[in-house]
Coordinates of C-alpha atoms and ligand atoms in Angstrom, one line a residue:
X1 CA 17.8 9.1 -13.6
X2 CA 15.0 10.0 -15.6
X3 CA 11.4 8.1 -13.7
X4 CA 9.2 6.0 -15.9
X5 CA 5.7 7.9 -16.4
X6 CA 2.6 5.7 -15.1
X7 CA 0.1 6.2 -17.9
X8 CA -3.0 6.2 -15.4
X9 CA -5.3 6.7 -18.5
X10 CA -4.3 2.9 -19.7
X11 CA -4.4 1.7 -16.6
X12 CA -8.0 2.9 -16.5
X13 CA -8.9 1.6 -19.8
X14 CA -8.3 -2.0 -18.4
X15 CA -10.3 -1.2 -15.5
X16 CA -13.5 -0.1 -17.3
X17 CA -13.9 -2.7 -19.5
X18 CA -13.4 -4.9 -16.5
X19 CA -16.5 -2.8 -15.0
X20 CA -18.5 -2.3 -18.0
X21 CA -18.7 -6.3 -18.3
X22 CA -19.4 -6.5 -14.7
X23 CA -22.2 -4.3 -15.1
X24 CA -23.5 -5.6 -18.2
X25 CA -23.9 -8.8 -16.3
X26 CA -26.0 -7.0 -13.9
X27 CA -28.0 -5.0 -16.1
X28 CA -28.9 -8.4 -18.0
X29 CA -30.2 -10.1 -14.6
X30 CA -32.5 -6.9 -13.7
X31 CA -30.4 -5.5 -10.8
X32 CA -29.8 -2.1 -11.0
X33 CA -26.2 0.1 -10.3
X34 CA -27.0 3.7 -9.8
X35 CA -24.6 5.6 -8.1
X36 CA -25.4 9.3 -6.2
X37 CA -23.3 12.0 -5.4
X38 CA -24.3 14.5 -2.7
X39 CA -22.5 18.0 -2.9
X40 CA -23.1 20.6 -0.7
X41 CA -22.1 24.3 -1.7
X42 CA -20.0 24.9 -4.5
X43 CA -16.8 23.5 -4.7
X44 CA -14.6 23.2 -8.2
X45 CA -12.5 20.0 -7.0
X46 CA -16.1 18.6 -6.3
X47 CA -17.8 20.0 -9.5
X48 CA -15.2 18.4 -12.0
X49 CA -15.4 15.1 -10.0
X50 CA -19.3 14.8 -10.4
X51 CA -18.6 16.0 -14.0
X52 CA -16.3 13.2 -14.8
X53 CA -18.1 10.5 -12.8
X54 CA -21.6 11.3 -14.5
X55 CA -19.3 10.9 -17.8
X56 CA -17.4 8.0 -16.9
X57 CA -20.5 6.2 -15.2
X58 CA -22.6 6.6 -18.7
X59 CA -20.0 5.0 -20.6
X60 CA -20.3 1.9 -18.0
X61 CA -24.0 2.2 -17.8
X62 CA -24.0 2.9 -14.5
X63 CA -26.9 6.0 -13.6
X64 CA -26.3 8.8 -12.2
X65 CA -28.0 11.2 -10.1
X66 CA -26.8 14.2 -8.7
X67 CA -27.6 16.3 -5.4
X68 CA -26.3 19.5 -5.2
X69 CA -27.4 21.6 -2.1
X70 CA -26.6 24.7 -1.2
X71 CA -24.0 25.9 1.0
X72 CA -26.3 26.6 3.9
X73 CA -27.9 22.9 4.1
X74 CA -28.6 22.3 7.6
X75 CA -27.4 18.7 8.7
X76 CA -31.3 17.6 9.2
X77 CA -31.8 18.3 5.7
X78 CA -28.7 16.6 4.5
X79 CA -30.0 13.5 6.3
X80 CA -33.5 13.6 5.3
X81 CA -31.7 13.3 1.4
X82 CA -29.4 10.4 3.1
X83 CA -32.5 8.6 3.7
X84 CA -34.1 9.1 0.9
X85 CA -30.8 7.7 -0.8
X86 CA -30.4 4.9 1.2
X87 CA -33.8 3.9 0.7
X88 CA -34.0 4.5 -3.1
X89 CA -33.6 1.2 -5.2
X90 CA -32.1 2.3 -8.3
X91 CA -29.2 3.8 -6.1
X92 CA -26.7 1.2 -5.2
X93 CA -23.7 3.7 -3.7
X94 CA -23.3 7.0 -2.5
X95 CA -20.9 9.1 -2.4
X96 CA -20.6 12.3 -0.3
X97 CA -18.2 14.8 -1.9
X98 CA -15.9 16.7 0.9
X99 CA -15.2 19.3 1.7
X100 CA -18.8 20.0 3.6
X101 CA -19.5 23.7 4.8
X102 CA -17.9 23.6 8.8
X103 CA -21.6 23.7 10.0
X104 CA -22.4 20.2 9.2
X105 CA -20.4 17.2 11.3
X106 CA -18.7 15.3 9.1
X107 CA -18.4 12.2 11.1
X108 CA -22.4 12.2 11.9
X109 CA -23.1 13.0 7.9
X110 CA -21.1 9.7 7.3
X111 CA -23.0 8.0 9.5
X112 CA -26.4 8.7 7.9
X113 CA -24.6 6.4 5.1
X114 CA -26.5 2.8 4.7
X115 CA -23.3 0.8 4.8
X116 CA -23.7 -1.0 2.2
X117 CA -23.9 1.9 -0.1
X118 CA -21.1 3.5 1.5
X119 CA -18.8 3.2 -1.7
X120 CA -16.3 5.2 0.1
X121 CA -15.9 4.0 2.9
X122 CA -16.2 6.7 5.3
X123 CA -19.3 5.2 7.4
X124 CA -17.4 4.0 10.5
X125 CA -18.5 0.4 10.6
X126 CA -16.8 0.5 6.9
X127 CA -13.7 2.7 8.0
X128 CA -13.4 -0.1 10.9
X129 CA -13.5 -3.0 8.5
X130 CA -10.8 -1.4 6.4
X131 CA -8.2 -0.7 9.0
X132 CA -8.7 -4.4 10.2
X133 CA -7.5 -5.2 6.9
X134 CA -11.2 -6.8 6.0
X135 CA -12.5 -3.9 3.6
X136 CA -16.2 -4.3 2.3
X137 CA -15.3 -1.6 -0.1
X138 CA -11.6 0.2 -0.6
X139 CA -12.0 4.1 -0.9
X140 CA -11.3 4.7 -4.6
X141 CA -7.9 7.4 -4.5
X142 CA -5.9 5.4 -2.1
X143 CA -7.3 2.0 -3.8
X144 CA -6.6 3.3 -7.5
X145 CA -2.4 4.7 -6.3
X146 CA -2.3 0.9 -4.8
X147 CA -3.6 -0.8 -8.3
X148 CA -1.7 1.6 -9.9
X149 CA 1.3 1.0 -8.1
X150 CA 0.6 -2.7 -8.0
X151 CA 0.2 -3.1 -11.6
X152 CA 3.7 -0.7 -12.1
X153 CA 5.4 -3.2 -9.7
X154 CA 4.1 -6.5 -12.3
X155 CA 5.1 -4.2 -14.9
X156 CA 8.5 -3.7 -14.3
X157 CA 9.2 -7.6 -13.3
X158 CA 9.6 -6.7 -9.6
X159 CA 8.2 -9.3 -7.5
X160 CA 5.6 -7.5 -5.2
X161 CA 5.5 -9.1 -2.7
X162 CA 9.4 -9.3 -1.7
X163 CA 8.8 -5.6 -3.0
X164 CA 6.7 -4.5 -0.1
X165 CA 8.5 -6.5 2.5
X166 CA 11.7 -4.6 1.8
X167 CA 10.4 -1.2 1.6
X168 CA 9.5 1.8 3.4
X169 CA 6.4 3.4 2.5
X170 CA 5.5 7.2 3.4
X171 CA 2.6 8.7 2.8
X172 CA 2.0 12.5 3.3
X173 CA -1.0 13.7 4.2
X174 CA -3.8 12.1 6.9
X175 CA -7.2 12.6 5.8
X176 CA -9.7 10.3 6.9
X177 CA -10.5 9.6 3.0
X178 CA -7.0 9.3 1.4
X179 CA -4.6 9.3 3.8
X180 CA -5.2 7.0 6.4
X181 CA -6.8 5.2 4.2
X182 CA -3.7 4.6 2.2
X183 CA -2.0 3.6 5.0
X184 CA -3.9 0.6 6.5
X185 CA -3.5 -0.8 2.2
X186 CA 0.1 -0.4 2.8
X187 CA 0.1 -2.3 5.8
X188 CA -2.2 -4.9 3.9
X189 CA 0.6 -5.1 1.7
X190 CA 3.2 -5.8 4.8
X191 CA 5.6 -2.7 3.7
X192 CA 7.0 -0.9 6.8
X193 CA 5.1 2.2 6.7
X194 CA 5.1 6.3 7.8
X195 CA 2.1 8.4 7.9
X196 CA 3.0 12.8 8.1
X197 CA 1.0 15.6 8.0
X198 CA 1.8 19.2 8.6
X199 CA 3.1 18.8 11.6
X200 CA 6.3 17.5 10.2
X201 CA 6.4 19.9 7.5
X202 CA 5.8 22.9 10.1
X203 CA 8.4 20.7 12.5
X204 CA 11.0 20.8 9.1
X205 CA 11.6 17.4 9.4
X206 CA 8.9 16.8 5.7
X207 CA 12.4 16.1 3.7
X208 CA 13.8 13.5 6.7
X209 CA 10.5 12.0 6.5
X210 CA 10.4 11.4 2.8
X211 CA 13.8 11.5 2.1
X212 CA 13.8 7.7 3.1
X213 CA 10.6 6.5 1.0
X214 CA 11.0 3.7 -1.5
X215 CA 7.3 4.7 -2.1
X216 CA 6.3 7.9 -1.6
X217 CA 2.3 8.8 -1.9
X218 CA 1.4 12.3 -1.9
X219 CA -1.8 13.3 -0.3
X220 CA -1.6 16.8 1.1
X221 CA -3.6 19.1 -1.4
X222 CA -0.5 21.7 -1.4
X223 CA 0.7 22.5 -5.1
X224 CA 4.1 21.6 -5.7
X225 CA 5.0 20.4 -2.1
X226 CA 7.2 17.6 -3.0
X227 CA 10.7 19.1 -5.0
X228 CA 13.7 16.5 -5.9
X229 CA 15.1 17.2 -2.5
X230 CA 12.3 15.6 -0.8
X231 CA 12.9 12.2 -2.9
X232 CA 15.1 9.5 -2.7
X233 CA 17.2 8.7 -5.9
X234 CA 15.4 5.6 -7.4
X235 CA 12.0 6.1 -5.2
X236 CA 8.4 5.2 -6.4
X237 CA 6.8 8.5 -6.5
X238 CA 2.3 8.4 -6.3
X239 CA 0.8 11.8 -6.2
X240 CA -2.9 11.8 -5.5
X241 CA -3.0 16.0 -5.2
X242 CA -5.4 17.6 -7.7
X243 CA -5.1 21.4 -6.9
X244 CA -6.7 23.9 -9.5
X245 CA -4.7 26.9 -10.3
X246 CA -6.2 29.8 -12.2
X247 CA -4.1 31.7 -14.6
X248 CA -4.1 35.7 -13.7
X249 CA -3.4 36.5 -17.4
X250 CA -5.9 34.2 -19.1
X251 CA -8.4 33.0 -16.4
X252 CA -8.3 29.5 -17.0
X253 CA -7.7 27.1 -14.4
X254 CA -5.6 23.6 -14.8
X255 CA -4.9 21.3 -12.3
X256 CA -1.5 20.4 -10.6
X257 CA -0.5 17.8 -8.7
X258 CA 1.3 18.3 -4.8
X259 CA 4.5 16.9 -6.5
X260 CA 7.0 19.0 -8.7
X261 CA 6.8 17.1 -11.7
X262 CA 9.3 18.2 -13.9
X263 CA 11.7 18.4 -10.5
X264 CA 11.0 15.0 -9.4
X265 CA 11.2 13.3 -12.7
X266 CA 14.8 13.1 -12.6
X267 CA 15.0 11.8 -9.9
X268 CA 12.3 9.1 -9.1
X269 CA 12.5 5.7 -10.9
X270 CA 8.5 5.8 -11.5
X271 CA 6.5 9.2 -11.1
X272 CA 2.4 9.4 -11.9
X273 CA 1.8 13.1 -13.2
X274 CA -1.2 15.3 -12.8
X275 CA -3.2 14.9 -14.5
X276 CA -3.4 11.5 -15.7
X277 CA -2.2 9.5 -13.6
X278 CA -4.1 8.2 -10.1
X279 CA -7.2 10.5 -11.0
X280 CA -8.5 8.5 -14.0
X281 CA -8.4 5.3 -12.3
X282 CA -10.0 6.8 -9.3
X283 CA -13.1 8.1 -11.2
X284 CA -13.5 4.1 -12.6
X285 CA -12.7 2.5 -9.0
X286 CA -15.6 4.3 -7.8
X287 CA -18.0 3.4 -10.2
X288 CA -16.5 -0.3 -10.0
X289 CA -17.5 0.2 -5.8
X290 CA -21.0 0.9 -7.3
X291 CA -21.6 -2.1 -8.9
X292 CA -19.8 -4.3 -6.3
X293 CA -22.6 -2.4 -3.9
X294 CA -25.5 -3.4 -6.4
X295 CA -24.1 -7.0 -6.1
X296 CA -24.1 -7.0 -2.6
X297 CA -27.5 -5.5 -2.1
X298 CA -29.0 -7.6 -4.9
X299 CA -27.4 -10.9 -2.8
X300 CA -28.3 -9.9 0.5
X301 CA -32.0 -9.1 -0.6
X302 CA -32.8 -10.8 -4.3
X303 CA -36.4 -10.6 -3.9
X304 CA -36.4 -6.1 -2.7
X305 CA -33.7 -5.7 -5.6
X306 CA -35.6 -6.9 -9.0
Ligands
NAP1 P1 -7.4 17.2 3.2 O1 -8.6 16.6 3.8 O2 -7.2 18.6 3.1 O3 -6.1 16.6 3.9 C1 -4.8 17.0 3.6 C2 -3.8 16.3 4.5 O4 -2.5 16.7 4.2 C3 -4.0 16.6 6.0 O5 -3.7 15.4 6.8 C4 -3.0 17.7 6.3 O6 -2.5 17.7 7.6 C5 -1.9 17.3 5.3 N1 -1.0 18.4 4.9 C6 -1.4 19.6 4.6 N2 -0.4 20.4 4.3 C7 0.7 19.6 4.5 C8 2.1 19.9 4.5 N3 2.6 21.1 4.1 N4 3.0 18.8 4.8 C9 2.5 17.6 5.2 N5 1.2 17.4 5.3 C10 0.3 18.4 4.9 O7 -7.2 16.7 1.7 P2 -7.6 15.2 1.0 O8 -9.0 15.1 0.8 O9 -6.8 14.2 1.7 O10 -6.9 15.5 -0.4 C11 -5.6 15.6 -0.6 C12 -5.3 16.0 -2.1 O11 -5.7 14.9 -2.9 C13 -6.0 17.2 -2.6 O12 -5.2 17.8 -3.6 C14 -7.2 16.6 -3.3 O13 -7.8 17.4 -4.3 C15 -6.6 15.3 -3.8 N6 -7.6 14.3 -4.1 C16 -7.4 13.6 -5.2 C17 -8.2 12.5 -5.6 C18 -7.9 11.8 -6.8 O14 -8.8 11.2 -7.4 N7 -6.6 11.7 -7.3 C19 -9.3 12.2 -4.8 C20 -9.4 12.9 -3.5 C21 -8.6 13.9 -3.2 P3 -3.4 18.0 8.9 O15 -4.2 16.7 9.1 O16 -2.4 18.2 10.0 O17 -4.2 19.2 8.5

């Protein structure tokens, strides 16, 4: 079996002219979408994503505005910025790029967040919402694997929902931003669902884990973790890892996915590859979050907004 390649750089196309007309619609009634992005020290997976989200957000005419801070921020400062966020009008979502140095709490950062600008949701009143299956916002990775998934599903004919219902979903990897994430939308979805971290890799049961995945999602930042004898013949194969890897000979550095591609190819029946696949519809889902926030905001307080 050779898989069928999701094109994520189409699927995103649809997306962001859906957002661009959104915002548009916005911009025309006076309400403003700005989104922020708060780094602190100097990390490249955090780099390129500001770089593509300042690109992708001026092409849907969505501001940007960028806060770097250096590695040795202390959490007071970090908030004092968080306020000034929250409080700033032209900003309608923030987003907090991880990792964040081990000094500063993660958790308490998070909760600095005005909700409603929490386009990630990682606040905990937000986090909450999600895993009761009543999401103000969905997190953009996991959301963008689901819509890509989704739209694969509609795609191929399948009916999705007797899709889910007879399907086991595993998803690899636990973060608080992707991978548990991920699992509460599979559960929204009503698939029977399995959630593994490194533990089962480290117990060697990662193979009799995802051996038995009609979906597998990959979320576990380790290059090339997932080889055909992971898969199932015929599974659905989402891999969310974006890992740079520099070259010793040239220097340059590309980015690879956790999943072998060329490995698992011939065996799934639908593979996303790195890059291109869940990554460009992530970098539009998150702009999309910023202008549901500016909708929000502008609805719960008209008058503050215009
Ligand atoms: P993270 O916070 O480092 O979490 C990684 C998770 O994977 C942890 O739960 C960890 O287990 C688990 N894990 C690590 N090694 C494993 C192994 N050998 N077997 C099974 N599980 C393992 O990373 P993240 O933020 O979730 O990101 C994961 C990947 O997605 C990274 O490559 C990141 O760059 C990428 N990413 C992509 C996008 C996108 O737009 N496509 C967005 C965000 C992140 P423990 O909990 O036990 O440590």
């Amino acid at each position: 079996m050779t898989a069928t390649i999701i094109d994520g750089r189409k699927i995103a196309d649809t997306l962001r002219a859906q957002v661009a007309a959104e915002a548009r619609m916005l911009a025309a009634g006076g309400i403003p979408c700005g989104v922020a992005t708060v780094t602190v020290g100097n990390d490249y997976a955090s780099r390129s994503y500001v770089s593509r989200l300042k690109r992708v957000g001026g092409q849907l005419g969505v501001r940007h505005q960028a806060i770097n801070l250096p590695a040795d921020t202390t959490q007071g400062t970090v908030r004092d910025m968080l306020a000034r966020l929250n409080a700033d009008q032209s900003v309608s979502g923030i987003l907090i790029l991880r990792p964040l140095p081990p000094h500063l709490d993660e958790a308490d950062v998070f909760q600095e967040l005005s909700p409603g600008k929490d386009i990630e949701a990682v606040h905990q009143d937000n986090a909450g919402l999600l895993a009761l299956g009543r999401p103000r916002y969905l997190p953009s990775t996991p959301a963008s694997a689901f819509h890509v998934l989704d739209g694969w599903l509609d795609e191929a004919g399948e009916d999705r929902a007797g899709f889910y219902h007879r399907s086991l979903i595993v998803v690899v990897g636990r973060s608080a931003n992707v991978g548990k994430p991920a699992v509460s939308l599979a559960y929204d979805r009503q698939a029977a669902v399995e959630s593994i971290d490194i533990w089962a890799s480290r117990a060697g049961r990662l193979g009799w884990h995802t051996r038995r995945a009609d979906v597998l999602v990959v979320a576990a930042g380790v290059p090339g973790l997932i080889r055909s004898e992971h898969v199932k013949e015929g599974a659905i194969v989402l891999d969310i890892g974006i890992n740079p890897q520099t070259d010793p000979v040239t220097g340059r550095t590309r980015v690879v996915g956790d999943v072998d591609f060329d490995d698992v190819v011939t065996r799934a029946r639908a593979i996303t590859p790195v890059p291109g696949g869940v990554g460009p519809v992530t970098d539009v889902w998150l702009i999309r979050n910023t202008v549901a926030a500016a909708r929000n905001i502008a609805a719960s307080s008209p008058t503050e907004q215009r």
